[in-house]
Short mmCIF file of C-alpha atoms in Angstrom, two decimals:
data_model
loop_
_atom_site.label_atom_id
_atom_site.label_comp_id
_atom_site.label_asym_id
_atom_site.label_seq_id
_atom_site.Cartn_x
_atom_site.Cartn_y
_atom_site.Cartn_z
CA UNK Z 75 0.00 0.00 0.00
CA UNK Z 76 2.72 2.47 0.98
CA UNK Z 77 4.94 1.25 -1.87
CA UNK Z 78 2.25 2.17 -4.41
CA UNK Z 79 2.40 5.88 -3.57
CA UNK Z 80 6.20 5.70 -3.64
CA UNK Z 81 6.00 4.27 -7.17
CA UNK Z 82 3.57 7.00 -8.21
CA UNK Z 83 5.91 9.68 -6.88
CA UNK Z 84 8.86 8.07 -8.66
CA UNK Z 85 6.94 8.02 -11.95
CA UNK Z 86 5.90 11.64 -11.42
CA UNK Z 87 9.50 12.71 -10.80
CA UNK Z 88 10.59 10.89 -13.95
CA UNK Z 89 8.36 13.00 -16.21
CA UNK Z 90 9.17 16.46 -17.54
CA UNK Z 91 6.06 18.00 -16.00
CA UNK Z 92 6.61 21.46 -17.51
CA UNK Z 93 6.15 19.95 -20.96
CA UNK Z 94 2.55 18.97 -20.16
CA UNK Z 95 1.38 21.54 -17.61
CA UNK Z 96 -0.11 23.95 -20.15
CA UNK Z 97 -2.22 21.53 -22.20
CA UNK Z 98 -2.85 18.95 -19.47
CA UNK Z 99 -2.88 20.99 -16.28
CA UNK Z 100 -5.99 19.21 -14.97
CA UNK Z 101 -4.41 15.76 -15.32
CA UNK Z 102 -1.14 16.86 -13.71
CA UNK Z 103 -3.04 18.46 -10.82
CA UNK Z 104 -4.99 15.22 -10.29
CA UNK Z 105 -1.72 13.31 -9.93
CA UNK Z 106 -0.44 15.85 -7.40
CA UNK Z 107 -3.72 15.78 -5.50
CA UNK Z 108 -3.74 11.97 -5.46
CA UNK Z 109 -0.27 11.84 -3.90
CA UNK Z 110 -1.30 14.42 -1.31
CA UNK Z 111 -4.64 12.74 -0.49
CA UNK Z 112 -3.22 9.21 -0.28
CA UNK Z 113 -0.37 10.29 1.98
CA UNK Z 114 -2.80 12.21 4.16
CA UNK Z 115 -5.15 9.23 4.41
CA UNK Z 116 -2.29 6.88 5.27
CA UNK Z 117 -1.27 9.23 8.07
CA UNK Z 118 -4.82 9.38 9.47
CA UNK Z 119 -5.14 5.61 9.16
CA UNK Z 120 -2.01 4.98 11.22
CA UNK Z 121 -2.98 7.58 13.81
CA UNK Z 122 -6.44 6.08 14.28
CA UNK Z 123 -5.80 2.36 13.84
CA UNK Z 124 -2.09 1.93 14.50
CA UNK Z 125 0.45 0.22 12.28
CA UNK Z 126 -0.81 -1.66 9.18
CA UNK Z 127 -1.94 -5.25 9.77
CA UNK Z 128 -4.49 -4.83 12.58
CA UNK Z 129 -7.95 -6.06 11.57
CA UNK Z 130 -11.21 -5.02 13.18
CA UNK Z 131 -13.65 -7.92 12.80
CA UNK Z 132 -16.57 -5.76 13.86
CA UNK Z 133 -16.80 -2.12 12.82
CA UNK Z 134 -18.34 -1.32 16.24
CA UNK Z 135 -14.94 -2.09 17.78
CA UNK Z 136 -13.20 0.63 15.80
CA UNK Z 137 -11.83 3.67 17.61
CA UNK Z 138 -14.26 6.53 17.99
CA UNK Z 139 -13.80 10.05 16.66
CA UNK Z 140 -12.85 9.23 13.08
CA UNK Z 141 -13.24 12.91 12.22
CA UNK Z 142 -12.59 13.61 8.56
CA UNK Z 143 -11.12 10.14 7.90
CA UNK Z 144 -14.30 9.03 6.12
CA UNK Z 145 -14.30 12.22 4.07
CA UNK Z 146 -10.77 11.43 2.91
CA UNK Z 147 -11.88 7.98 1.76
CA UNK Z 148 -14.78 9.45 -0.17
CA UNK Z 149 -12.55 12.10 -1.75
CA UNK Z 150 -10.13 9.43 -2.99
CA UNK Z 151 -13.05 7.48 -4.42
CA UNK Z 152 -14.27 10.57 -6.27
CA UNK Z 153 -10.80 11.12 -7.76
CA UNK Z 154 -10.63 7.47 -8.83
CA UNK Z 155 -14.01 7.39 -10.55
CA UNK Z 156 -13.48 10.49 -12.71
CA UNK Z 157 -12.59 9.49 -16.25
CA UNK Z 158 -9.83 11.28 -18.13
CA UNK Z 159 -7.74 10.22 -21.12
CA UNK Z 160 -4.13 11.14 -20.46
CA UNK Z 161 -1.75 11.74 -23.40
CA UNK Z 162 0.44 8.76 -24.28
CA UNK Z 163 3.72 10.06 -22.74
CA UNK Z 164 2.13 10.37 -19.27
CA UNK Z 165 -0.39 7.54 -19.59
CA UNK Z 166 1.69 5.46 -17.14
CA UNK Z 167 1.08 8.13 -14.49
CA UNK Z 168 -2.65 7.53 -14.78
CA UNK Z 169 -2.17 3.76 -14.39
CA UNK Z 170 0.08 4.27 -11.35
CA UNK Z 171 -2.44 6.74 -9.92
CA UNK Z 172 -5.35 4.29 -10.24
CA UNK Z 173 -3.32 1.45 -8.76
CA UNK Z 174 -2.19 3.66 -5.89
CA UNK Z 175 -5.76 4.59 -4.94
CA UNK Z 176 -7.08 1.06 -5.47
CA UNK Z 177 -4.40 -0.49 -3.25
CA UNK Z 178 -5.38 1.88 -0.45
CA UNK Z 179 -9.12 1.25 -0.90
CA UNK Z 180 -8.57 -2.51 -1.12
CA UNK Z 181 -6.55 -2.39 2.11
CA UNK Z 182 -9.33 -0.48 3.88
CA UNK Z 183 -11.93 -2.99 2.70
CA UNK Z 184 -9.78 -6.03 3.52
CA UNK Z 185 -9.16 -4.97 7.13
CA UNK Z 186 -12.50 -3.16 7.59
CA UNK Z 187 -10.80 0.12 8.45
CA UNK Z 188 -13.87 2.29 7.99
CA UNK Z 189 -17.40 2.64 9.28
CA UNK Z 190 -20.01 0.15 8.12
CA UNK Z 191 -21.60 2.95 6.09
CA UNK Z 192 -18.37 3.76 4.24
CA UNK Z 193 -17.59 0.09 3.60
CA UNK Z 194 -21.07 -0.41 2.17
CA UNK Z 195 -20.62 2.68 0.00
CA UNK Z 196 -17.37 1.29 -1.42
CA UNK Z 197 -19.00 -2.06 -2.17
CA UNK Z 198 -22.00 -0.37 -3.77
CA UNK Z 199 -19.81 1.92 -5.88
CA UNK Z 200 -17.95 -0.97 -7.53
CA UNK Z 201 -20.84 -3.44 -7.80
CA UNK Z 202 -23.41 -1.11 -9.40
CA UNK Z 203 -23.86 -1.36 -13.17
CA UNK Z 204 -22.02 1.95 -13.59
CA UNK Z 205 -19.26 0.67 -11.31
CA UNK Z 206 -18.90 -2.53 -13.32
CA UNK Z 207 -18.59 -0.51 -16.52
CA UNK Z 208 -15.94 1.59 -14.77
CA UNK Z 209 -13.97 -1.56 -13.87
CA UNK Z 210 -14.08 -2.77 -17.49
CA UNK Z 211 -13.00 0.63 -18.76
CA UNK Z 212 -10.24 0.88 -16.14
CA UNK Z 213 -8.84 -2.44 -17.37
CA UNK Z 214 -9.13 -1.41 -21.01
CA UNK Z 215 -7.42 1.93 -20.32
CA UNK Z 216 -4.16 0.14 -19.49
CA UNK Z 217 -3.90 -1.42 -22.95
CA UNK Z 218 -3.16 1.63 -25.09
CA UNK Z 219 -0.55 1.62 -27.82
CA UNK Z 220 2.54 3.85 -27.93
CA UNK Z 221 2.61 4.44 -24.18
CA UNK Z 222 5.41 4.04 -21.64
CA UNK Z 223 4.29 0.53 -20.63
CA UNK Z 224 3.23 -0.64 -24.09
CA UNK Z 225 5.02 -3.09 -26.32
CA UNK Z 226 3.74 -5.21 -29.20
CA UNK Z 227 2.98 -8.16 -26.91
CA UNK Z 228 0.55 -6.26 -24.67
CA UNK Z 229 -2.97 -7.67 -25.17
CA UNK Z 230 -6.25 -7.15 -23.37
CA UNK Z 231 -7.03 -10.05 -20.97
CA UNK Z 232 -10.34 -11.60 -22.02
CA UNK Z 233 -10.78 -14.23 -19.32
CA UNK Z 234 -10.47 -14.40 -15.56
CA UNK Z 235 -7.17 -16.30 -15.47
CA UNK Z 236 -5.36 -13.80 -17.67
CA UNK Z 237 -6.87 -10.88 -15.79
CA UNK Z 238 -5.62 -12.43 -12.54
CA UNK Z 239 -2.06 -12.84 -13.80
CA UNK Z 240 -1.64 -9.72 -15.97
CA UNK Z 241 1.31 -7.64 -14.83
CA UNK Z 242 -0.57 -4.36 -14.25
CA UNK Z 243 -3.85 -5.83 -12.99
CA UNK Z 244 -3.22 -6.76 -9.33
CA UNK Z 245 -5.24 -3.96 -7.63
CA UNK Z 246 -8.11 -4.08 -10.14
CA UNK Z 247 -8.25 -7.88 -9.91
CA UNK Z 248 -8.63 -7.57 -6.13
CA UNK Z 249 -11.74 -5.46 -6.79
CA UNK Z 250 -12.97 -7.93 -9.42
CA UNK Z 251 -12.67 -11.01 -7.19
CA UNK Z 252 -14.81 -9.31 -4.54
CA UNK Z 253 -17.75 -9.22 -6.95
CA UNK Z 254 -20.49 -11.80 -7.40
CA UNK Z 255 -20.51 -14.18 -10.38
CA UNK Z 256 -23.05 -12.20 -12.43
CA UNK Z 257 -21.11 -8.98 -11.74
CA UNK Z 258 -17.84 -10.59 -12.83
CA UNK Z 259 -19.55 -11.81 -16.00
CA UNK Z 260 -20.61 -8.25 -16.76
CA UNK Z 261 -17.04 -6.96 -16.34
CA UNK Z 262 -15.60 -9.64 -18.62
CA UNK Z 263 -18.32 -8.95 -21.19
CA UNK Z 264 -17.11 -5.34 -21.23
CA UNK Z 265 -13.65 -6.64 -22.17
CA UNK Z 266 -15.11 -8.91 -24.85
CA UNK Z 267 -16.94 -6.09 -26.60
CA UNK Z 268 -13.79 -3.96 -26.42
CA UNK Z 269 -12.05 -6.75 -28.35
CA UNK Z 270 -14.63 -6.12 -31.08
CA UNK Z 271 -13.47 -2.52 -31.47
CA UNK Z 272 -13.25 0.43 -29.12
CA UNK Z 273 -16.01 2.31 -30.93
CA UNK Z 274 -18.53 -0.40 -30.02
CA UNK Z 275 -18.41 0.12 -26.26
CA UNK Z 276 -21.33 2.57 -26.04
CA UNK Z 277 -23.38 0.52 -28.49
CA UNK Z 278 -23.53 -2.54 -26.29
CA UNK Z 279 -24.47 -0.81 -23.05
CA UNK Z 280 -27.78 0.05 -24.75
CA UNK Z 281 -30.82 -2.07 -25.51
CA UNK Z 282 -31.21 -0.56 -28.99
CA UNK Z 283 -29.65 -2.22 -32.06
CA UNK Z 284 -26.48 -0.96 -33.70
CA UNK Z 285 -27.00 2.05 -35.95
CA UNK Z 286 -23.44 3.00 -36.92
CA UNK Z 287 -21.20 1.33 -39.51
CA UNK Z 288 -18.81 -1.29 -38.16
CA UNK Z 289 -16.20 -3.59 -39.73
CA UNK Z 290 -17.66 -6.76 -41.25
CA UNK Z 291 -16.18 -8.94 -38.52
CA UNK Z 292 -17.95 -6.87 -35.87
CA UNK Z 293 -21.23 -6.59 -37.79
CA UNK Z 294 -21.52 -10.36 -37.92
CA UNK Z 295 -21.18 -10.58 -34.14
CA UNK Z 296 -23.47 -7.70 -33.16
CA UNK Z 297 -26.76 -9.68 -33.05
CA UNK Z 298 -25.24 -12.34 -30.79
CA UNK Z 299 -23.50 -9.79 -28.56
CA UNK Z 300 -26.76 -7.92 -28.03
CA UNK Z 301 -28.45 -11.19 -27.01
CA UNK Z 302 -25.59 -11.90 -24.63
CA UNK Z 303 -25.80 -8.41 -23.17
CA UNK Z 304 -29.55 -8.79 -22.59
CA UNK Z 305 -29.06 -12.13 -20.84
CA UNK Z 306 -26.15 -10.91 -18.69
CA UNK Z 307 -28.03 -7.74 -17.70
CA UNK Z 308 -30.96 -9.86 -16.54
CA UNK Z 309 -28.66 -12.07 -14.47
CA UNK Z 310 -27.06 -8.96 -13.01
CA UNK Z 311 -30.36 -7.45 -11.95
CA UNK Z 312 -31.79 -10.67 -10.47
CA UNK Z 313 -28.50 -11.48 -8.74
CA UNK Z 314 -28.84 -15.22 -9.30
CA UNK Z 315 -28.39 -17.91 -11.94
CA UNK Z 316 -31.64 -18.38 -13.83
CA UNK Z 317 -31.90 -21.72 -15.65
CA UNK Z 318 -34.98 -20.69 -17.61
CA UNK Z 319 -33.26 -17.49 -18.79
CA UNK Z 320 -30.16 -19.45 -19.80
CA UNK Z 321 -32.26 -21.95 -21.76
CA UNK Z 322 -34.02 -19.05 -23.46
CA UNK Z 323 -30.69 -17.45 -24.36
CA UNK Z 324 -29.35 -20.63 -25.95
CA UNK Z 325 -32.59 -21.04 -27.89
CA UNK Z 326 -32.51 -17.43 -29.11
CA UNK Z 327 -28.80 -17.65 -30.01
CA UNK Z 328 -29.09 -21.05 -31.70
CA UNK Z 329 -28.39 -19.87 -35.27
CA UNK Z 330 -25.48 -17.68 -34.17
CA UNK Z 331 -23.90 -20.56 -32.28
CA UNK Z 332 -24.44 -23.01 -35.14
CA UNK Z 333 -22.68 -20.62 -37.51
CA UNK Z 334 -19.69 -20.29 -35.18
CA UNK Z 335 -19.49 -24.03 -34.56
CA UNK Z 336 -19.65 -24.87 -38.27
CA UNK Z 337 -16.16 -23.51 -38.90
CA UNK Z 338 -14.60 -26.16 -36.67
CA UNK Z 339 -15.92 -28.81 -39.06
CA UNK Z 340 -14.96 -26.92 -42.23
CA UNK Z 341 -11.89 -24.88 -41.18
CA UNK Z 342 -10.62 -24.41 -44.74
CA UNK Z 343 -13.85 -22.89 -45.99
CA UNK Z 344 -14.05 -19.12 -46.42
CA UNK Z 345 -17.48 -17.61 -47.07
CA UNK Z 346 -17.55 -15.93 -50.48
CA UNK Z 347 -18.86 -12.72 -48.90
CA UNK Z 348 -15.59 -12.18 -47.04
CA UNK Z 349 -11.98 -11.70 -48.00
CA UNK Z 350 -9.43 -13.99 -46.39
CA UNK Z 351 -8.29 -11.27 -43.96
CA UNK Z 352 -11.87 -10.41 -43.05
CA UNK Z 353 -12.64 -14.02 -42.34
CA UNK Z 354 -9.56 -14.47 -40.16
CA UNK Z 355 -10.71 -11.44 -38.18
CA UNK Z 356 -14.19 -12.93 -37.89
CA UNK Z 357 -12.83 -16.25 -36.69
CA UNK Z 358 -10.71 -14.51 -34.05
CA UNK Z 359 -13.79 -12.71 -32.71
CA UNK Z 360 -15.86 -15.89 -32.88
CA UNK Z 361 -13.19 -17.71 -30.88
CA UNK Z 362 -13.23 -15.07 -28.13
CA UNK Z 363 -17.02 -15.00 -28.04
CA UNK Z 364 -17.40 -18.77 -27.94
CA UNK Z 365 -14.81 -19.00 -25.16
CA UNK Z 366 -16.75 -16.44 -23.11
CA UNK Z 367 -20.01 -18.33 -23.59
CA UNK Z 368 -18.36 -21.66 -22.73
CA UNK Z 369 -16.69 -20.40 -19.54
CA UNK Z 370 -19.21 -17.86 -18.26
CA UNK Z 371 -22.66 -18.97 -19.46
CA UNK Z 372 -22.36 -22.71 -20.02
CA UNK Z 373 -20.43 -25.38 -21.88
CA UNK Z 374 -23.40 -27.58 -22.73
CA UNK Z 375 -24.78 -25.37 -25.49
CA UNK Z 376 -24.19 -28.12 -28.09
CA UNK Z 377 -26.85 -30.24 -26.42
CA UNK Z 378 -29.06 -27.27 -25.60
CA UNK Z 379 -29.33 -26.08 -29.20
CA UNK Z 380 -30.17 -29.58 -30.39
CA UNK Z 381 -27.05 -30.52 -32.33
CA UNK Z 382 -25.60 -34.02 -32.00
CA UNK Z 383 -21.86 -34.45 -31.71
CA UNK Z 384 -21.93 -36.87 -34.63
CA UNK Z 385 -23.76 -34.57 -37.03
CA UNK Z 386 -20.69 -33.65 -39.06
CA UNK Z 387 -18.11 -36.35 -38.40
CA UNK Z 388 -16.96 -38.83 -35.82
CA UNK Z 389 -14.72 -36.28 -34.10
CA UNK Z 390 -17.30 -34.09 -32.41
CA UNK Z 391 -17.33 -30.39 -31.73
CA UNK Z 392 -15.98 -30.82 -28.20
CA UNK Z 393 -12.76 -32.40 -29.46
CA UNK Z 394 -12.33 -29.82 -32.21
CA UNK Z 395 -12.99 -26.90 -29.88
CA UNK Z 396 -10.54 -28.13 -27.23
CA UNK Z 397 -7.87 -28.93 -29.84
CA UNK Z 398 -7.94 -25.36 -31.09
CA UNK Z 399 -8.56 -23.68 -27.73
CA UNK Z 400 -5.59 -25.29 -25.97
CA UNK Z 401 -3.22 -24.11 -28.69
CA UNK Z 402 -4.80 -20.65 -28.92
CA UNK Z 403 -4.57 -20.28 -25.14
CA UNK Z 404 -0.86 -21.16 -25.19
CA UNK Z 405 -0.27 -18.45 -27.79
CA UNK Z 406 -1.93 -15.91 -25.49
CA UNK Z 407 0.15 -16.99 -22.49
CA UNK Z 408 3.32 -16.85 -24.56
CA UNK Z 409 2.47 -13.30 -25.63
CA UNK Z 410 2.12 -12.39 -21.95
CA UNK Z 411 5.50 -14.00 -21.26
CA UNK Z 412 7.09 -12.07 -24.13
CA UNK Z 413 5.56 -8.87 -22.76
CA UNK Z 414 7.01 -9.64 -19.34
CA UNK Z 415 10.51 -10.16 -20.77
CA UNK Z 416 10.43 -6.96 -22.83
CA UNK Z 417 8.87 -4.91 -20.01
CA UNK Z 418 11.45 -6.14 -17.51
CA UNK Z 419 14.35 -5.44 -19.87
CA UNK Z 420 13.10 -1.85 -20.18
CA UNK Z 421 12.35 -1.09 -16.54
CA UNK Z 422 14.62 -3.24 -14.35
CA UNK Z 423 16.87 -0.90 -12.38
CA UNK Z 424 14.44 2.04 -12.48
CA UNK Z 425 12.57 3.41 -9.49
CA UNK Z 426 9.17 2.10 -10.55
CA UNK Z 427 10.21 -1.44 -11.45
CA UNK Z 428 8.24 -4.45 -10.22
CA UNK Z 429 10.45 -6.57 -7.96
CA UNK Z 430 12.38 -9.47 -9.47
CA UNK Z 431 10.65 -11.90 -7.08
CA UNK Z 432 7.20 -10.81 -8.22
CA UNK Z 433 8.23 -10.98 -11.88
CA UNK Z 434 9.67 -14.44 -11.26
CA UNK Z 435 6.38 -15.62 -9.75
CA UNK Z 436 4.39 -14.20 -12.67
CA UNK Z 437 6.78 -15.79 -15.17
CA UNK Z 438 6.33 -19.14 -13.40
CA UNK Z 439 2.57 -18.92 -13.87
CA UNK Z 440 2.91 -18.21 -17.60
CA UNK Z 441 5.37 -21.06 -18.15
CA UNK Z 442 3.20 -23.52 -16.23
CA UNK Z 443 0.06 -22.48 -18.11
CA UNK Z 444 1.74 -23.08 -21.48
CA UNK Z 445 3.20 -26.42 -20.44
CA UNK Z 446 -0.11 -27.48 -18.92
CA UNK Z 447 -1.93 -26.69 -22.16
CA UNK Z 448 0.63 -28.67 -24.15
CA UNK Z 449 0.25 -31.72 -21.91
CA UNK Z 450 -3.54 -31.45 -22.11
CA UNK Z 451 -3.28 -31.23 -25.91
CA UNK Z 452 -1.15 -34.39 -25.99
CA UNK Z 453 -3.63 -36.17 -23.71
CA UNK Z 454 -6.53 -35.12 -25.95
CA UNK Z 455 -4.77 -36.51 -29.02
CA UNK Z 456 -3.75 -39.76 -27.35
CA UNK Z 457 -7.32 -40.30 -26.17
CA UNK Z 458 -8.71 -40.39 -29.71
CA UNK Z 459 -9.26 -43.63 -31.56
CA UNK Z 460 -7.57 -44.09 -34.93
CA UNK Z 461 -10.61 -43.04 -36.98
CA UNK Z 462 -11.07 -39.75 -35.13
CA UNK Z 463 -7.36 -38.98 -35.12
CA UNK Z 464 -7.06 -39.60 -38.88
CA UNK Z 465 -10.05 -37.35 -39.44
CA UNK Z 466 -8.41 -34.53 -37.50
CA UNK Z 467 -4.97 -35.01 -39.05
CA UNK Z 468 -6.45 -34.82 -42.55
CA UNK Z 469 -7.30 -31.19 -41.87
CA UNK Z 470 -4.25 -28.90 -42.02
CA UNK Z 471 -5.96 -26.48 -39.62
CA UNK Z 472 -5.66 -29.02 -36.80
CA UNK Z 473 -2.56 -30.85 -38.00
CA UNK Z 474 -0.48 -27.65 -38.06
CA UNK Z 475 -1.39 -26.91 -34.44
CA UNK Z 476 0.56 -29.97 -33.26
CA UNK Z 477 3.76 -28.69 -34.85
CA UNK Z 478 3.11 -25.09 -33.81
CA UNK Z 479 2.33 -26.04 -30.21
CA UNK Z 480 5.58 -28.01 -30.07
CA UNK Z 481 7.39 -24.94 -31.41
CA UNK Z 482 5.92 -22.84 -28.58
CA UNK Z 483 7.25 -25.33 -26.02
CA UNK Z 484 10.69 -25.38 -27.63
CA UNK Z 485 10.89 -21.58 -27.42
CA UNK Z 486 10.41 -21.49 -23.63
CA UNK Z 487 13.98 -22.34 -22.48
CA UNK Z 488 15.36 -19.31 -24.33
CA UNK Z 489 12.72 -17.07 -22.77
CA UNK Z 490 13.64 -18.44 -19.34
CA UNK Z 491 17.29 -17.65 -20.04
CA UNK Z 492 16.29 -14.11 -21.05
CA UNK Z 493 14.51 -13.66 -17.73
CA UNK Z 494 17.43 -15.04 -15.73
CA UNK Z 495 19.80 -12.67 -17.53
CA UNK Z 496 17.68 -9.85 -16.05
CA UNK Z 497 17.94 -11.31 -12.55
CA UNK Z 498 14.46 -12.85 -12.70
CA UNK Z 499 14.28 -16.51 -11.72
CA UNK Z 500 11.04 -18.41 -12.40
CA UNK Z 501 10.47 -21.45 -10.21
CA UNK Z 502 11.10 -24.92 -11.59
CA UNK Z 503 8.56 -26.18 -14.14
CA UNK Z 504 5.44 -27.38 -12.41
CA UNK Z 505 6.00 -25.20 -9.36
CA UNK Z 506 2.91 -23.57 -7.92
CA UNK Z 507 2.50 -20.18 -6.31
#
């Protein structure tokens, strides 16, 4: 918690503030105010509650006479929730500022260092529909190109595991994991629609259909995304899993799902209405959408929409989906590992670096995820009978993934050596955090 404000100050000192004060005075003043408010709140916290680490199980046991302590919490929350788009050269200040405030708020919530009223206000602020949109947008705001922390391997995390283990996501993930399932789904849906193009964000928070022109790949997905948004909003408002609503969603989305599933049986086919590049873009979006549905809504949609596994070949959709998904997931984890290596090589030795131990732990997760996917892929293949395996191997789409997945595995030792050269030492393969 204290380290986060130190990092923010270090980042602030590392910027030529005079260069931005004229055009971006408001943003610079917010950074200054954040440092001042956080330090002030930390001082009040220690004066009232003592050294960090003491937990009050019941808010009635807290010291009396909190004075303006609650006001300071609310002021920090107001600063946090105001949206502003910082210019690229000082974008990293905004990320450090958000993380600094979030670490303090998370600490207060974890140890119940506030009145019951203020704790309820914090919970309500993040779990409301507007708060969930804010969380999605706060995550998205990190992943801007041509910024201090950007490199070509930085990609938006689209699922819970990658959000949990993304380098810059620790404070925001702590907020996310305190949400209910339907609220988490809503946050991840915000990331999914961002993957479909930044201009679509406003479109999908509305009940009305799309009215603006979008790329072909996005246009194809819009009807399904609107159905998903309607279903997820209903789950959010009821606060519980609704089997009837889920059945209705799968029925309503049947044609969309059938179209997405069909590609796995005819991976070499490109619809005549699309160019090759357009279709590759469409397939990428379909993959992300289908993964979200599988993990967040339900994996039994094949049965629910009335399609038999044997409809289009002895190797059913489940095998085909897993075959592709395991490889695709390894590619994503490898990109995160490459980002980690490049980020560390740029920032190690600077004031705002992440510690080598933390980077080593994160690198261990990435390596284990990739190796786990590879072993699962091998197990999937070895579990197929000869007829199903021959059927899959006769399709270059699937056959090439075996070679490419092996290539990913063979590239890992060099990446480990690159990390060790920077003083970062991942744990042995298979090690758990």
